[in-house]
Coordinates of C-alpha atoms in Angstrom, one line a residue:
M1 CA 0.0 0.0 0.0
S2 CA 1.4 3.4 -0.9
N3 CA 2.3 5.9 1.8
Y4 CA 1.5 8.8 -0.5
R5 CA -1.6 10.3 -2.1
Y6 CA -1.2 12.3 -5.4
H7 CA -3.3 15.3 -6.3
G8 CA -4.0 16.2 -10.0
A9 CA -3.1 19.8 -11.0
V10 CA -0.4 19.2 -13.5
G11 CA 0.4 22.7 -14.8
G12 CA 2.2 23.8 -17.9
V13 CA 5.7 25.2 -17.6
G14 CA 5.0 26.2 -14.0
G15 CA 3.1 23.0 -13.2
Y16 CA 3.6 21.0 -10.0
Y17 CA 2.8 17.8 -8.3
G18 CA 0.9 18.1 -5.0
I19 CA 1.8 15.4 -2.5
E20 CA 0.2 14.7 0.8
V21 CA 2.2 12.5 3.1
R22 CA 0.1 10.1 5.2
D23 CA 0.7 9.5 8.9
I24 CA 3.1 6.6 8.7
H25 CA 3.2 6.2 12.5
H26 CA -0.5 5.9 12.6
Q27 CA -0.4 3.3 9.8
R28 CA 2.2 1.2 11.6
L29 CA 0.1 1.1 14.8
S30 CA -2.9 0.0 12.8
H31 CA -1.0 -2.9 11.3
P32 CA 0.6 -5.1 14.0
Y33 CA 2.9 -6.9 11.5
D34 CA 4.6 -3.6 10.6
F35 CA 6.0 -3.0 14.1
T36 CA 8.0 -5.3 16.5
F37 CA 8.7 -5.1 20.2
V38 CA 11.8 -7.3 19.8
S39 CA 14.9 -5.3 20.3
S40 CA 17.6 -6.0 17.7
C41 CA 20.2 -4.7 20.1
V42 CA 19.3 -7.3 22.8
K43 CA 18.8 -10.1 20.2
Y44 CA 22.2 -9.7 18.6
M45 CA 24.0 -9.0 21.8
I46 CA 22.9 -12.4 23.2
F47 CA 23.8 -14.0 19.8
V48 CA 27.3 -12.5 19.7
L49 CA 28.2 -13.3 23.3
N50 CA 27.0 -16.9 22.9
F51 CA 28.7 -17.3 19.6
V52 CA 32.1 -16.5 21.2
F53 CA 31.4 -19.0 24.0
W54 CA 30.2 -21.6 21.4
L55 CA 33.6 -21.3 19.7
F56 CA 35.4 -21.5 23.0
G57 CA 33.4 -24.6 23.9
G58 CA 34.2 -26.2 20.6
L59 CA 37.9 -25.5 21.0
L60 CA 37.9 -26.9 24.6
L61 CA 36.1 -30.0 23.4
G62 CA 38.5 -30.5 20.5
I63 CA 41.6 -30.2 22.7
G64 CA 40.1 -32.5 25.3
V65 CA 39.2 -35.2 22.7
Y66 CA 42.7 -34.9 21.1
A67 CA 44.4 -35.3 24.5
F68 CA 42.1 -38.2 25.6
L69 CA 42.7 -40.1 22.3
D70 CA 46.5 -39.5 22.6
K71 CA 46.3 -40.9 26.1
W72 CA 44.1 -43.8 24.9
I73 CA 46.5 -44.8 22.2
E74 CA 49.6 -44.5 24.5
A75 CA 47.9 -46.8 27.0
N76 CA 46.9 -49.3 24.3
G77 CA 43.2 -48.6 24.6
W78 CA 42.9 -48.6 28.4
V79 CA 42.1 -45.6 30.6
K80 CA 41.3 -46.0 34.2
L81 CA 37.7 -44.8 34.9
E82 CA 36.5 -46.8 37.9
N83 CA 34.9 -44.1 40.0
I84 CA 34.1 -40.4 40.1
Y85 CA 37.6 -39.5 41.3
D86 CA 39.1 -41.1 38.2
V87 CA 36.9 -38.8 36.1
V88 CA 37.6 -35.6 38.1
L89 CA 41.4 -36.2 38.0
N90 CA 41.4 -37.0 34.3
I91 CA 42.1 -33.5 32.9
S92 CA 41.3 -34.4 29.3
L93 CA 38.0 -35.9 30.3
V94 CA 37.1 -32.8 32.4
M95 CA 37.9 -30.7 29.4
I96 CA 35.6 -32.8 27.2
I97 CA 32.7 -32.6 29.7
A98 CA 33.2 -28.8 30.2
G99 CA 33.5 -28.3 26.4
I100 CA 30.2 -30.2 25.7
I101 CA 28.3 -28.3 28.3
I102 CA 29.6 -24.9 27.1
F103 CA 29.1 -25.9 23.5
I104 CA 25.4 -27.0 24.0
V105 CA 24.3 -24.2 26.3
S106 CA 25.9 -21.4 24.2
L107 CA 24.4 -23.0 21.0
T108 CA 21.0 -22.9 22.7
G109 CA 21.5 -19.2 23.4
C110 CA 22.6 -18.5 19.8
L111 CA 19.6 -20.3 18.2
G112 CA 17.1 -19.1 20.8
A113 CA 18.1 -15.4 20.1
L114 CA 18.5 -15.8 16.3
R115 CA 15.3 -17.7 15.8
E116 CA 13.4 -15.9 18.5
N117 CA 12.5 -19.2 20.1
T118 CA 11.2 -18.7 23.6
S119 CA 11.6 -22.4 24.6
L120 CA 15.3 -22.3 23.8
L121 CA 15.7 -19.0 25.6
K122 CA 13.9 -20.4 28.7
L123 CA 16.2 -23.4 28.7
Y124 CA 19.2 -21.2 28.2
S125 CA 18.4 -18.8 31.0
R126 CA 17.6 -21.7 33.4
C127 CA 21.0 -23.3 32.7
L128 CA 22.8 -20.0 33.3
L129 CA 20.8 -19.6 36.6
I130 CA 21.8 -23.1 37.7
F131 CA 25.5 -22.4 36.9
F132 CA 25.3 -19.1 38.8
L133 CA 23.8 -20.7 41.9
M134 CA 26.4 -23.5 41.9
E135 CA 29.3 -21.0 41.5
M136 CA 27.9 -18.8 44.3
T137 CA 27.5 -21.8 46.6
I138 CA 31.1 -22.9 46.1
A139 CA 32.4 -19.3 46.5
I140 CA 30.5 -18.9 49.8
I141 CA 31.8 -22.2 51.1
C142 CA 35.3 -21.3 50.1
F143 CA 35.2 -17.8 51.6
V144 CA 33.2 -18.6 54.8
F145 CA 34.7 -22.0 55.6
P146 CA 38.2 -22.1 54.1
Q147 CA 39.6 -24.4 56.7
H148 CA 36.8 -27.0 56.2
M149 CA 37.4 -26.8 52.4
N150 CA 41.1 -27.4 52.9
E151 CA 40.4 -30.4 55.1
F152 CA 37.9 -31.8 52.5
V153 CA 40.3 -31.5 49.6
E154 CA 43.2 -32.8 51.6
Y155 CA 41.2 -35.8 52.9
Q156 CA 39.4 -36.6 49.6
F157 CA 42.1 -36.0 47.0
T158 CA 45.6 -36.2 48.5
D159 CA 46.1 -39.9 48.3
K160 CA 44.4 -40.3 44.9
I161 CA 46.4 -37.5 43.3
I162 CA 49.7 -38.8 44.7
H163 CA 48.9 -42.3 43.6
S164 CA 47.9 -41.2 40.1
Y165 CA 51.0 -39.1 39.5
R166 CA 52.7 -41.5 37.1
D167 CA 49.5 -43.0 35.7
D168 CA 48.2 -39.9 33.9
P169 CA 50.7 -37.7 32.0
D170 CA 48.2 -34.8 31.9
L171 CA 47.8 -34.9 35.7
Q172 CA 51.6 -35.3 36.1
N173 CA 52.2 -32.1 34.1
F174 CA 49.6 -30.3 36.0
I175 CA 51.1 -31.3 39.4
D176 CA 54.6 -30.4 38.3
F177 CA 53.3 -27.0 37.0
A178 CA 51.5 -26.3 40.3
Q179 CA 54.5 -27.3 42.5
Q180 CA 56.8 -25.1 40.5
Q181 CA 54.5 -22.1 40.4
F182 CA 53.5 -22.2 44.1
Q183 CA 56.8 -23.4 45.3
C184 CA 55.4 -26.4 47.2
C185 CA 55.8 -30.1 47.4
G186 CA 53.0 -32.7 48.0
L187 CA 49.5 -31.6 49.0
S188 CA 48.7 -32.1 52.7
N189 CA 50.4 -30.7 55.8
A190 CA 52.9 -33.6 55.6
G191 CA 54.4 -31.7 52.6
Y192 CA 57.1 -33.5 50.7
Q193 CA 56.5 -36.7 52.8
D194 CA 53.2 -37.2 50.9
W195 CA 55.3 -38.6 48.1
S196 CA 56.1 -41.7 50.2
K197 CA 52.6 -42.8 49.3
N198 CA 53.5 -43.1 45.6
E199 CA 54.7 -46.5 44.5
Y200 CA 57.7 -45.0 42.7
F201 CA 58.9 -42.7 45.4
N202 CA 58.2 -44.9 48.4
C203 CA 61.4 -45.9 50.2
S204 CA 60.5 -49.6 49.9
S205 CA 60.2 -49.3 46.1
P206 CA 62.7 -51.0 43.8
S207 CA 62.7 -47.9 41.6
V208 CA 65.7 -45.7 41.4
E209 CA 63.4 -42.8 42.5
K210 CA 62.8 -44.5 45.9
C211 CA 62.7 -42.0 48.9
G212 CA 62.7 -39.2 46.4
V213 CA 60.2 -36.5 45.2
P214 CA 59.4 -35.1 41.7
Y215 CA 61.9 -32.7 40.2
S216 CA 59.2 -30.0 40.3
C217 CA 59.7 -29.9 44.1
C218 CA 63.4 -28.8 43.8
I219 CA 64.4 -25.2 44.5
N220 CA 67.0 -25.2 41.7
A221 CA 65.9 -28.0 39.3
T222 CA 67.0 -26.1 36.2
D223 CA 70.7 -25.4 35.5
I224 CA 70.9 -21.7 34.7
S225 CA 73.9 -22.0 32.3
S226 CA 72.7 -25.0 30.3
G227 CA 68.9 -24.6 30.8
L228 CA 68.6 -28.3 31.4
V229 CA 66.3 -29.8 34.0
N230 CA 67.9 -32.0 36.6
I231 CA 65.2 -34.7 37.1
M232 CA 67.3 -36.4 39.7
C233 CA 67.5 -33.4 42.0
G234 CA 64.9 -34.8 44.4
Y235 CA 66.3 -38.3 44.7
A236 CA 66.6 -39.7 48.3
V237 CA 65.5 -36.4 49.8
Q238 CA 62.9 -38.2 52.0
K239 CA 65.8 -39.6 54.0
E240 CA 66.8 -36.1 55.0
S241 CA 65.5 -34.1 58.0
V242 CA 63.1 -31.3 57.2
A243 CA 65.9 -28.7 57.9
A244 CA 68.3 -30.5 55.4
A245 CA 65.6 -31.2 52.9
S246 CA 64.5 -27.5 52.9
K247 CA 67.8 -26.5 51.4
L248 CA 67.1 -28.7 48.4
I249 CA 63.3 -28.7 47.9
W250 CA 60.2 -26.9 48.9
T251 CA 58.9 -28.8 51.9
S252 CA 55.3 -27.3 52.4
G253 CA 52.2 -28.9 51.0
C254 CA 50.4 -27.2 48.1
I255 CA 47.0 -27.0 49.7
E256 CA 48.2 -24.7 52.5
I257 CA 50.3 -22.7 50.2
V258 CA 47.4 -22.1 47.9
R259 CA 45.2 -21.1 50.8
V260 CA 47.7 -18.5 52.0
W261 CA 48.0 -17.2 48.4
A262 CA 44.2 -16.9 48.2
E263 CA 44.0 -15.0 51.4
R264 CA 46.7 -12.6 50.2
N265 CA 44.8 -12.0 47.0
L266 CA 41.3 -12.2 48.5
Y267 CA 40.1 -8.8 47.2
T268 CA 41.4 -9.5 43.7
M269 CA 39.7 -12.8 43.6
A270 CA 36.5 -11.4 45.1
G271 CA 36.5 -8.7 42.4
I272 CA 37.0 -11.2 39.6
A273 CA 34.2 -13.4 41.0
L274 CA 31.9 -10.4 41.4
G275 CA 32.6 -9.3 37.8
V276 CA 31.9 -12.8 36.4
A277 CA 28.7 -13.0 38.5
L278 CA 27.5 -9.6 37.2
I279 CA 28.1 -10.6 33.6
Q280 CA 26.1 -13.8 34.1
L281 CA 23.3 -11.9 35.7
L282 CA 23.4 -9.4 32.8
V283 CA 23.1 -12.2 30.2
I284 CA 20.3 -13.8 32.2
Y285 CA 18.5 -10.5 32.3
L286 CA 19.0 -10.0 28.5
A287 CA 17.7 -13.5 27.8
K288 CA 14.6 -12.9 30.0
T289 CA 14.0 -9.5 28.4
L290 CA 14.2 -10.9 24.9
E291 CA 11.9 -13.8 25.9
S292 CA 9.3 -11.3 27.3
Q293 CA 9.6 -9.1 24.1
I294 CA 8.9 -12.2 21.9
E295 CA 5.9 -13.2 24.0
L296 CA 4.5 -9.7 23.8
Q297 CA 4.9 -9.6 20.1
K298 CA 3.2 -13.0 19.8
S299 CA 0.3 -11.8 21.9
R300 CA -0.2 -8.8 19.5
W301 CA -0.2 -11.2 16.5
A302 CA -2.8 -13.3 18.2
N303 CA -5.1 -10.3 18.6

């Protein structure tokens, strides 16, 4: 339908066309399909944010699958997955699970926003709310009951992590990285003596590493001149007293060291946690806003 009405009056040389412009705003209000309550800004903001996380989830999933298959081939088709602890301590498997969750949830947000599908948007916002509540619960427990959290981690994971050190290359690399970065050795308050629980470092072991600790516990594992790592620097150190061992290796357990580090950086960590929480709440708000806009638009079409 034209938005203009023409009047006759075509003159000679000085002729003109008379044009009367209709009230376009009034016309849009009278035709519900000509106007939408759905904000393009909100719609595409949700889409872009989730598209980024969708790519990140796919990347995480790909790396996890690659690492798991590499481990599977190296172990001749056998990976120990007997209980929940084997899953939690299997870094490649954790990456696969996290990648799948991020990939699916962000894809739900992308499609829900792009297709203006309220069912997908409801599922997406509920998933984000569940994640938010879980994160807040863990954060509150860690900040309010740090000592209880330390005891739980120490009791539940120390023996299992120490025992699995040589069984899982990914876990071994992670432990070595943590011990070097936090300048610690072992996990519990027993410190470097935790490694006596490992079959390779136990003093009764026939291994050449008996009564030793991993090289990542050593204060000076890397030769400055050559840049080579001395993997034997922690050998037989369990036979030494704490005073003598402290000259060669870090003797404190990592759990306590990490707790002290967290207390020193409490405000920074709290600020980061608050920022992440606010971003999640913003995305949830945007998803609910878009959902309500779509519902309002549908109700106008129904009328």
